[in-house]
mmCIF file of C-alpha atoms in Angstrom:
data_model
loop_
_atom_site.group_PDB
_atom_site.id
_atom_site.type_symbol
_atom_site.label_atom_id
_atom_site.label_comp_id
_atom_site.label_asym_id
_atom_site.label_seq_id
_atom_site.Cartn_x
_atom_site.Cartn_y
_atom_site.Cartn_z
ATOM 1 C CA UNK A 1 3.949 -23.134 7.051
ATOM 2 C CA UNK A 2 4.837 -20.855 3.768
ATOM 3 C CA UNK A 3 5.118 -23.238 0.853
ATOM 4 C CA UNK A 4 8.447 -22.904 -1.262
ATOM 5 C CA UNK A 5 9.511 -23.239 -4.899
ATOM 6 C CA UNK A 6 13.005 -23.217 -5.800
ATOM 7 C CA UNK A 7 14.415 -21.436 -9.060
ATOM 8 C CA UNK A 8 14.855 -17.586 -8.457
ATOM 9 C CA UNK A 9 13.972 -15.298 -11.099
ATOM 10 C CA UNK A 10 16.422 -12.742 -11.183
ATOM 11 C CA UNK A 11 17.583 -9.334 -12.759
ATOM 12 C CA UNK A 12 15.055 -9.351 -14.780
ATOM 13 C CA UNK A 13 12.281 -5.726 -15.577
ATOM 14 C CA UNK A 14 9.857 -6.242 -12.694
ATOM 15 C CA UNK A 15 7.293 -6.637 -14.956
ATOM 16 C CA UNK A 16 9.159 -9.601 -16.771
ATOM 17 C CA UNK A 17 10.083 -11.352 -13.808
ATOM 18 C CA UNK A 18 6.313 -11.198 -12.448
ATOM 19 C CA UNK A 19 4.857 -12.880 -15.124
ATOM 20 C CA UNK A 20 7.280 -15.601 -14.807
ATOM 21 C CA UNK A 21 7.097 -16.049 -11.096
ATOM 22 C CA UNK A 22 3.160 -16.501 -11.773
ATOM 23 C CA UNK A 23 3.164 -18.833 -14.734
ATOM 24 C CA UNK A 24 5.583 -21.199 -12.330
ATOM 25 C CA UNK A 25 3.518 -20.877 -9.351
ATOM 26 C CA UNK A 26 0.070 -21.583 -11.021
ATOM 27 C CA UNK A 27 1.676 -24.208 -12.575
ATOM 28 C CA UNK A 28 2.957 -26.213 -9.807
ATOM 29 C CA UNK A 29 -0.266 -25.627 -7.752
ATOM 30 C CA UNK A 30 -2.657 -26.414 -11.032
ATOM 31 C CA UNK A 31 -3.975 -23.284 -11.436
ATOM 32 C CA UNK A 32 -4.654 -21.603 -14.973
ATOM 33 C CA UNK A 33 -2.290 -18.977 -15.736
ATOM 34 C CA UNK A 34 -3.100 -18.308 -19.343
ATOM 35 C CA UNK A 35 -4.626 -15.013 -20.080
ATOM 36 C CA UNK A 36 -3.702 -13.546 -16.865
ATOM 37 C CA UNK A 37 -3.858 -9.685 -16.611
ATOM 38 C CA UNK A 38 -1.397 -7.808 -15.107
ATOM 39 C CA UNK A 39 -4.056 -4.998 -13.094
ATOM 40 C CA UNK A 40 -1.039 -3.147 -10.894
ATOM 41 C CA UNK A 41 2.607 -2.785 -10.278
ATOM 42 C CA UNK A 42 4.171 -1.247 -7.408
ATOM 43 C CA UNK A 43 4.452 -2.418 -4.250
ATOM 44 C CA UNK A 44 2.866 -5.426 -5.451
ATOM 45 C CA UNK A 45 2.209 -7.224 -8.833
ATOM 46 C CA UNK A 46 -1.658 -7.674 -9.191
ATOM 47 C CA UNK A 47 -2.846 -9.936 -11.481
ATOM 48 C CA UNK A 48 -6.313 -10.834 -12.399
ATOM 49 C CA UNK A 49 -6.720 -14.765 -13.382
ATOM 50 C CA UNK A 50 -9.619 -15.900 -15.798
ATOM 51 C CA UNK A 51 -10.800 -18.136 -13.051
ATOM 52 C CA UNK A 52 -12.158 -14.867 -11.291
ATOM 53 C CA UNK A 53 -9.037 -14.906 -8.741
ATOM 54 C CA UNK A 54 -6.318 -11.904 -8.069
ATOM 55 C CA UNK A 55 -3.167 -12.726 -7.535
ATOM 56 C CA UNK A 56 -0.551 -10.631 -5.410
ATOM 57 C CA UNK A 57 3.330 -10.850 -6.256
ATOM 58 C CA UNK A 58 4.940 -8.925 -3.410
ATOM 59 C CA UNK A 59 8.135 -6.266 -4.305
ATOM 60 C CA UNK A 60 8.598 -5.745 -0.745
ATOM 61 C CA UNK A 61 12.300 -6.689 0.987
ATOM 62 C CA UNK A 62 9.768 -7.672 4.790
ATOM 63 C CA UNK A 63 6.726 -9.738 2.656
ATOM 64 C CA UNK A 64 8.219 -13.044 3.212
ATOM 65 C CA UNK A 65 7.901 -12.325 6.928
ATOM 66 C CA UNK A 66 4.157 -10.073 6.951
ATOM 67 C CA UNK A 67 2.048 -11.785 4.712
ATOM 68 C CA UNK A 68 1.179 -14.758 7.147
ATOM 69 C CA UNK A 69 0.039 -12.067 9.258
ATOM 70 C CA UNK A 70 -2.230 -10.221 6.575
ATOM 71 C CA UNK A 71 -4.004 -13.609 5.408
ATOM 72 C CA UNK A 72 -4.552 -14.254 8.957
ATOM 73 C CA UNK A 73 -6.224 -10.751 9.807
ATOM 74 C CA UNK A 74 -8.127 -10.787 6.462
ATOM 75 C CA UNK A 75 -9.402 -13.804 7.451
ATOM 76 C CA UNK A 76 -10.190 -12.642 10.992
ATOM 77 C CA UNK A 77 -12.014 -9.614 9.502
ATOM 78 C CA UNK A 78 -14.281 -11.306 7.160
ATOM 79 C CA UNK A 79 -15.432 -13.823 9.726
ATOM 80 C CA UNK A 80 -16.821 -10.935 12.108
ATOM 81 C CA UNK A 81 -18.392 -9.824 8.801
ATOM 82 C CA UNK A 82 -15.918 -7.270 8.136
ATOM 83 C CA UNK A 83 -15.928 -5.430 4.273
ATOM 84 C CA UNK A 84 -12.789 -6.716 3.620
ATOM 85 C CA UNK A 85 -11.615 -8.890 0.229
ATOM 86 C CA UNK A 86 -10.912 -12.593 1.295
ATOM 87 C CA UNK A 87 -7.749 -14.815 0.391
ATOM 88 C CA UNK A 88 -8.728 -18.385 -1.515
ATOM 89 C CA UNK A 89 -8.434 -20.269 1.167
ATOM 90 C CA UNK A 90 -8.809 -23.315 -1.094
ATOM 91 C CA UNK A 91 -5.108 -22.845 -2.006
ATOM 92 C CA UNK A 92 -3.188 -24.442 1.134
ATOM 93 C CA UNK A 93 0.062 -23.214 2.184
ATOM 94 C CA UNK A 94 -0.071 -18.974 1.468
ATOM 95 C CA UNK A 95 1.987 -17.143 1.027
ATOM 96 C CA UNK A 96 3.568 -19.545 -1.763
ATOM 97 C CA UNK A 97 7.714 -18.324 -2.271
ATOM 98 C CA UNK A 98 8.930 -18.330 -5.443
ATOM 99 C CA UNK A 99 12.462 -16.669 -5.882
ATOM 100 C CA UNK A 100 12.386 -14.613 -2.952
ATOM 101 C CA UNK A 101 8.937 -13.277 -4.150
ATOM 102 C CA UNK A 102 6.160 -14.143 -1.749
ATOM 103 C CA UNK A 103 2.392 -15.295 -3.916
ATOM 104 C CA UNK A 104 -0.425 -14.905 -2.298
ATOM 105 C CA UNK A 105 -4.272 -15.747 -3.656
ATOM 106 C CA UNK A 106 -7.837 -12.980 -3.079
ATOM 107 C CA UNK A 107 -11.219 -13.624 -3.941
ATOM 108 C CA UNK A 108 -11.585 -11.076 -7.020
ATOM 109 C CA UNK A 109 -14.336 -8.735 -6.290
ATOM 110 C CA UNK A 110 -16.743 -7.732 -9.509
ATOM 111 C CA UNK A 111 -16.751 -3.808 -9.064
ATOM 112 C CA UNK A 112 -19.205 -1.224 -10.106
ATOM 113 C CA UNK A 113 -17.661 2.415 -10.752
ATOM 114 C CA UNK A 114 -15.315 4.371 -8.341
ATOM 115 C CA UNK A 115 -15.980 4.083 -4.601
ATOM 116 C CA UNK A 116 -15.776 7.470 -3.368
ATOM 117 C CA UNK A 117 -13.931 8.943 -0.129
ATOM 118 C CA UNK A 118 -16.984 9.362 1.844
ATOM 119 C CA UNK A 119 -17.585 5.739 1.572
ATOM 120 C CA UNK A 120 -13.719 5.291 2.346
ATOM 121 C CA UNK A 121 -14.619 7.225 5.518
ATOM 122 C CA UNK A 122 -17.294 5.092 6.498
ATOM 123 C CA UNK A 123 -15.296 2.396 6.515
ATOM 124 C CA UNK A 124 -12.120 3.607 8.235
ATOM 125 C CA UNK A 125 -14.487 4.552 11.040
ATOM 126 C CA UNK A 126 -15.671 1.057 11.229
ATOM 127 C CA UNK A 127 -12.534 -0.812 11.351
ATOM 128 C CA UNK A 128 -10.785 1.535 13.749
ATOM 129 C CA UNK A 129 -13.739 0.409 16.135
ATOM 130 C CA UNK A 130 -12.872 -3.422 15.653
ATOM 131 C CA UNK A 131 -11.358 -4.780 18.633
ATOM 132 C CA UNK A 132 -7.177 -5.994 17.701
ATOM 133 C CA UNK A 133 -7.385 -9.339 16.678
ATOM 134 C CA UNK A 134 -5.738 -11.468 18.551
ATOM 135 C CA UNK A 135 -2.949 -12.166 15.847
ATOM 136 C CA UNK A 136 0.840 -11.138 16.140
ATOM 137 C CA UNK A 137 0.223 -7.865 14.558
ATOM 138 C CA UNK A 138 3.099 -5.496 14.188
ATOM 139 C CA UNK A 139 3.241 -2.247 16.073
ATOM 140 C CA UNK A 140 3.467 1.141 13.917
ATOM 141 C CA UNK A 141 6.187 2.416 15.320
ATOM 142 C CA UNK A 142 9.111 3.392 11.912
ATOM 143 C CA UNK A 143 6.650 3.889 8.999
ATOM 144 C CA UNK A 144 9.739 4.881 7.383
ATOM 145 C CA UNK A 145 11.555 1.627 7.099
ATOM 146 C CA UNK A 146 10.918 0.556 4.406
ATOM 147 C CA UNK A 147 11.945 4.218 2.607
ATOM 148 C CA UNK A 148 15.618 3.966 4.698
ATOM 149 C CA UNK A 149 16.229 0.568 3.888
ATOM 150 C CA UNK A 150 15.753 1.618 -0.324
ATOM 151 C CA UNK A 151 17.873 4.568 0.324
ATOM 152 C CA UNK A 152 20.891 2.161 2.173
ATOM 153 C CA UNK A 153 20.229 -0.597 -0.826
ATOM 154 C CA UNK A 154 19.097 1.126 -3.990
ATOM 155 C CA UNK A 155 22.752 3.293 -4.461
ATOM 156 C CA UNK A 156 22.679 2.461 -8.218
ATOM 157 C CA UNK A 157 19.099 4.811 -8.823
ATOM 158 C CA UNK A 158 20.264 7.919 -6.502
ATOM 159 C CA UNK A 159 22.412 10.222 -6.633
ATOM 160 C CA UNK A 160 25.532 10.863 -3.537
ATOM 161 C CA UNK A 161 23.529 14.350 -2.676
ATOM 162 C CA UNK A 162 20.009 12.806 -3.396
ATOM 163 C CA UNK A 163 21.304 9.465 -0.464
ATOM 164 C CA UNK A 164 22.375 12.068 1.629
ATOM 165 C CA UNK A 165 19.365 14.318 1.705
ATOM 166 C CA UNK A 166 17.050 11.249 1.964
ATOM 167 C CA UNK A 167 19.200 10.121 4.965
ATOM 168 C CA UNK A 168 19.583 13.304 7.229
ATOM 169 C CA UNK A 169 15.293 13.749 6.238
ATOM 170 C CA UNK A 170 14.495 10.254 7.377
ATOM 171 C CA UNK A 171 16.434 10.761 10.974
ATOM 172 C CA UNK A 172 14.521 13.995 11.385
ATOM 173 C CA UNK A 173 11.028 12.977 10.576
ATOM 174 C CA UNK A 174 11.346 9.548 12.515
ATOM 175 C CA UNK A 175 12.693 11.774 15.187
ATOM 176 C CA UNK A 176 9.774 13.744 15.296
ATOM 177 C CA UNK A 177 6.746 11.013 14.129
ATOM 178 C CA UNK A 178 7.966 9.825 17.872
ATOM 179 C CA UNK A 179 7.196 12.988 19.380
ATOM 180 C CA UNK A 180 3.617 12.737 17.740
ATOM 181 C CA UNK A 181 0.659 12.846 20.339
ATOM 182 C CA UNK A 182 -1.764 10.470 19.351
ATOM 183 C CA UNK A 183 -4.582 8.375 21.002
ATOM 184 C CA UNK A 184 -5.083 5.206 22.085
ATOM 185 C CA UNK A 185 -3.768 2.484 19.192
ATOM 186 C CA UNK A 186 -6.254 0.922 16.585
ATOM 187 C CA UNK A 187 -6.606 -1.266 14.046
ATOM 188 C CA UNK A 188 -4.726 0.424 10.978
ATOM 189 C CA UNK A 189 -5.073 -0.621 7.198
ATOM 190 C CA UNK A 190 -2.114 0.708 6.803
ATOM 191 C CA UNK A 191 -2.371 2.281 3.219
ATOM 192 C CA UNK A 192 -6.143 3.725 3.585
ATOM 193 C CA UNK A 193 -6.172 5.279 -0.341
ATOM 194 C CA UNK A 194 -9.320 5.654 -2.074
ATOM 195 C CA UNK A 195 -7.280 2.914 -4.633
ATOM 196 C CA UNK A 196 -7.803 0.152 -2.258
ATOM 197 C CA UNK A 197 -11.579 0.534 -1.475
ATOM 198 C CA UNK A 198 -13.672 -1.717 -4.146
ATOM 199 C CA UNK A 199 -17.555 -1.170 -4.476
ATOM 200 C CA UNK A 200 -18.958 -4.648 -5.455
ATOM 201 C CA UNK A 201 -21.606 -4.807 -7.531
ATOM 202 C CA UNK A 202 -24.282 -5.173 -4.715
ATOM 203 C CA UNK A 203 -23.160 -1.801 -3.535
ATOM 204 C CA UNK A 204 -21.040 -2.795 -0.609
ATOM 205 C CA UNK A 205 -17.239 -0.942 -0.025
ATOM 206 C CA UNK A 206 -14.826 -3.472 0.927
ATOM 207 C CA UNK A 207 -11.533 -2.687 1.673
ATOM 208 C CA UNK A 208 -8.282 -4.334 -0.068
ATOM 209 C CA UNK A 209 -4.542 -4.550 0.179
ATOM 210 C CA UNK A 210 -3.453 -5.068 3.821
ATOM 211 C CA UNK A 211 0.115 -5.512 3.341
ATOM 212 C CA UNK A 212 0.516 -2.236 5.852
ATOM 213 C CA UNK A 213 -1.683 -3.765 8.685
ATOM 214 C CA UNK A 214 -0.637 -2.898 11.892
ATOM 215 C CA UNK A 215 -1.405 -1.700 15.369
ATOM 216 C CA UNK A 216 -0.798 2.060 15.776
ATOM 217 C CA UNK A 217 -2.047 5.924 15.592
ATOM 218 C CA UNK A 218 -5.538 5.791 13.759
ATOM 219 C CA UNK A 219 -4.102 9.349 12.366
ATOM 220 C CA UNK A 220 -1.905 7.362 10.154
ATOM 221 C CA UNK A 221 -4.739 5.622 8.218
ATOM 222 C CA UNK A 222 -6.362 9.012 7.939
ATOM 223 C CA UNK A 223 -3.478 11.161 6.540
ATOM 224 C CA UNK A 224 -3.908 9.178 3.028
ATOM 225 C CA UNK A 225 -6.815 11.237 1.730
ATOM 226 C CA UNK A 226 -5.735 14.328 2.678
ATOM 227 C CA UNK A 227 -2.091 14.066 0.587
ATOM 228 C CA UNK A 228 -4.071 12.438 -2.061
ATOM 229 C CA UNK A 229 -5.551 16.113 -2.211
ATOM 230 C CA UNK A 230 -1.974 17.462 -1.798
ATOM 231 C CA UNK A 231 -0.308 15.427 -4.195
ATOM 232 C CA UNK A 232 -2.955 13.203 -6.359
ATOM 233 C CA UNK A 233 -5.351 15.260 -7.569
ATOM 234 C CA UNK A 234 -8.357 14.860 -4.522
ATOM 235 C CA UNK A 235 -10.214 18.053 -4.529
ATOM 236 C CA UNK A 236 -11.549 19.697 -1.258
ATOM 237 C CA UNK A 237 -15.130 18.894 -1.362
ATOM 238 C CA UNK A 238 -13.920 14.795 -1.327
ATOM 239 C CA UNK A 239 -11.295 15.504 1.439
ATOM 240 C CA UNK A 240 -14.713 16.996 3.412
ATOM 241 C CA UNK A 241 -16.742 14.445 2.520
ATOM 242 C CA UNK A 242 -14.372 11.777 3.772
ATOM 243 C CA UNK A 243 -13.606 13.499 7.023
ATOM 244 C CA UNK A 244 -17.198 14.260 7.533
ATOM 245 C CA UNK A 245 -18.036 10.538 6.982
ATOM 246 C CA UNK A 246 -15.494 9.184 9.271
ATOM 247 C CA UNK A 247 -16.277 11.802 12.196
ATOM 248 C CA UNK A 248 -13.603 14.295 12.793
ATOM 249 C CA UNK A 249 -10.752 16.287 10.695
ATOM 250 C CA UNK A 250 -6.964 15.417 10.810
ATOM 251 C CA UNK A 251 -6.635 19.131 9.579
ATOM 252 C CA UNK A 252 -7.793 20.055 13.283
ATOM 253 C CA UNK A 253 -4.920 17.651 14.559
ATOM 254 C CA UNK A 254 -2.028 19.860 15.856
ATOM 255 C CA UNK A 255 0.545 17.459 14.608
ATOM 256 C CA UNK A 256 -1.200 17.428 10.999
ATOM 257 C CA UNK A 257 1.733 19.010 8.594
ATOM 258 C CA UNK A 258 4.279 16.930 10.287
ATOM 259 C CA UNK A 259 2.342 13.823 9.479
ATOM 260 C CA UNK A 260 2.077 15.029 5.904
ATOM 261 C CA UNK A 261 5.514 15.484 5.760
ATOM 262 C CA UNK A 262 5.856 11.739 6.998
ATOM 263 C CA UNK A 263 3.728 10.722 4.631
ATOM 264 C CA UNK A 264 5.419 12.861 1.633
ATOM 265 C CA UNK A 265 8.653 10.678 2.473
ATOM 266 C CA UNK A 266 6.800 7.557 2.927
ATOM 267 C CA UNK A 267 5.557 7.858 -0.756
ATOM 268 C CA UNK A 268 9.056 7.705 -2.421
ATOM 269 C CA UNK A 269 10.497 4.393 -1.017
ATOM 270 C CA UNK A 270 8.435 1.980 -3.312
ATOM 271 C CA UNK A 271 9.953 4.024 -6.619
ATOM 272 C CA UNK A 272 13.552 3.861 -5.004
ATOM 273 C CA UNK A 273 12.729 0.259 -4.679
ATOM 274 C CA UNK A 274 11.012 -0.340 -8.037
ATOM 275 C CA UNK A 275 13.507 2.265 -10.129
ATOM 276 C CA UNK A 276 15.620 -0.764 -11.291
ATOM 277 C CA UNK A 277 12.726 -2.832 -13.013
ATOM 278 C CA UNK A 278 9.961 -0.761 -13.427
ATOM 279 C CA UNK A 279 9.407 2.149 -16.083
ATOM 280 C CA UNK A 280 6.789 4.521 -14.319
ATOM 281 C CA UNK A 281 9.058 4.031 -11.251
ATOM 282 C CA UNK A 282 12.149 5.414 -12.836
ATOM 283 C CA UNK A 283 9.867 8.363 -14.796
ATOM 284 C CA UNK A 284 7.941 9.261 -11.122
ATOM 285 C CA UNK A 285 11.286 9.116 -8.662
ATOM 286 C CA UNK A 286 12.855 12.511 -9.884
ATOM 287 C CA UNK A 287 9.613 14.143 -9.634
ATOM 288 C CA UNK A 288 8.991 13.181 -6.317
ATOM 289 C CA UNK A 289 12.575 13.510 -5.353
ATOM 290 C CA UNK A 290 12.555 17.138 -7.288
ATOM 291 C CA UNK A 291 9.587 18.512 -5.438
ATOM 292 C CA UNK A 292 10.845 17.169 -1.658
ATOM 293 C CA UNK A 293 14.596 18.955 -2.401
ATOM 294 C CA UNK A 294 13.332 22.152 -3.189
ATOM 295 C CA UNK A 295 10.595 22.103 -0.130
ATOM 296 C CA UNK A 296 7.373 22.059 -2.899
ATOM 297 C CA UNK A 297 4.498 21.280 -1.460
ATOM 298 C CA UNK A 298 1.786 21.774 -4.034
ATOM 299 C CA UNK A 299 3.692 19.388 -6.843
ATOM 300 C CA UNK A 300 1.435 16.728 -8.533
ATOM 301 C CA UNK A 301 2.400 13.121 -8.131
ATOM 302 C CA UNK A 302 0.734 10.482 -10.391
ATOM 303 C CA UNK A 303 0.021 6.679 -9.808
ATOM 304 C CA UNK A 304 0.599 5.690 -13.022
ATOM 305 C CA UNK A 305 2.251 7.750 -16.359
ATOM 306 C CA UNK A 306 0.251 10.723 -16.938
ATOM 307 C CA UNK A 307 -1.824 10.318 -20.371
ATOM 308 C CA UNK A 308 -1.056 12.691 -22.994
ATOM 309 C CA UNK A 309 -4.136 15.167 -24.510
#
């Protein structure tokens, strides 16, 4: 059973309110907060603790309800031996609520330089021949959720023609990401980017952040490299190398540019989300939003501001 704190943070810069949330949880659970590092902020806030642990503040309106799943399949994973980061299972009672913010506790994982998408493709490969644990997973079957429900609740950081457009483009690419021909269902990640594979110092790839795990299409796992070509700066040579490592190439899959499409869309929902209390969310949602409106394909996206030269 989730453990619960009382006292919401609220209306607060996401940034702001995370810090708080984690000073009160550590605190009630005895855990040193001081000197905590705030590592990421998007669909999560990532902290690194001195006492070599990462914790995960979730943004997401469905966390409350998914995370018990994701410990338990992390878990699963690294018992068969897995490469997968592990939760501290020393802290009883994940994910800890705080606010309506769900806290969760990972091993942190000493890396050692980039991991590269070849290795990312050796892994995929792996995990999409695991069996399906034999958890409650969730089925993949509206990866655009998440993006409609920011567009019906986040009025205040769109425009009337921008909530329109969004709208009438989420019907037609849910309409048509059900008219997808895939095979049989795997075991999906759920947000297979190169930014989620660690290598730990011994060498080893281990995948981490499985807030998207699910059962579905193992083409949606896939489709991450190849837009981080289209829209994040991936050249050709690592798109190869992944798709060479993990066996075959979703560029050969007939239903491969309206997947992209999908997964164009599915990129803007966590800056519709974030636009209220985050910085780099309200800089990177017109570009995104500019570049879908006028039907660009080619336009950069960035994961975090852009440094100036």
């Amino acid at each position: 059973m989730n453990h619960t704190i009382a006292h919401p943070f609220t209306g607060k810069p996401l940034a702001e309110e995370a810090f708080g949330v984690l000073r009160a949880v550590c605190g009630q659970i005895g855990v040193e907060a001081e000197g905590a590092r705030l590592m990421r902020l998007r669909s999560n806030a990532v902290f690194k603790l001195r006492s070599e642990m990462v914790v995960r503040i979730a943004t997401a309106p469905d966390a409350l309800t998914r995370l018990p799943v994701v410990l338990a399949v992390a878990r699963w994973l690294a018992d068969r031996g897995f490469p997968t980061v592990r939760p501290v299972d020393e802290i009883p009672g994940q994910p800890i609520v705080y606010g309506g913010r769900a806290v969760t506790f990972w091993r942190y994982v000493r890396s050692n330089g980039r991991p590269t998408t070849l290795e990312l493709g050796r892994v995929l490969r792996n995990l999409h021949r695991e069996p399906v644990p034999p958890i409650n997973l969730r089925r993949l079957t509206d990866p655009l959720a998440e993006v409609r429900h920011a567009v019906e609740h986040r009025a205040e950081v769109l425009t009337p023609y921008q909530r329109a457009w969004l709208g009438d483009r989420i019907s037609s690419l849910t309409d048509r990401w059900q008219s997808l021909e895939s095979g049989p269902p795997v075991l999906l990640h759920g947000d297979a980017w190169i930014d989620n594979l660690l290598r730990c110092r011994d060498g080893q790839a281990v995948l981490c952040d499985w807030d998207g795990v699910a059962v579905g299409p193992r083409e949606w796992d896939l489709v991450h490299t190849y837009h981080g070509q289209r829209r994040f700066g991936l050249t050709p040579g690592e798109v190869d190398a992944f798709a060479h490592a993990y066996g075959s190439d979703l560029r050969e899959w007939p239903d491969f540019g309206t997947l992209m499409e999908i997964r164009d869309m599915y990129a803007v929902g966590v800056h519709i989300r974030n636009a209220t209390g985050d910085p780099f969310s309200r800089q990177e949602l017109p570009r995104r939003l500019d570049s879908l409106t006028r039907g660009d394909g080619e336009a950069r996206w960035y994961m975090a501001a852009p440094t100036l030269s």
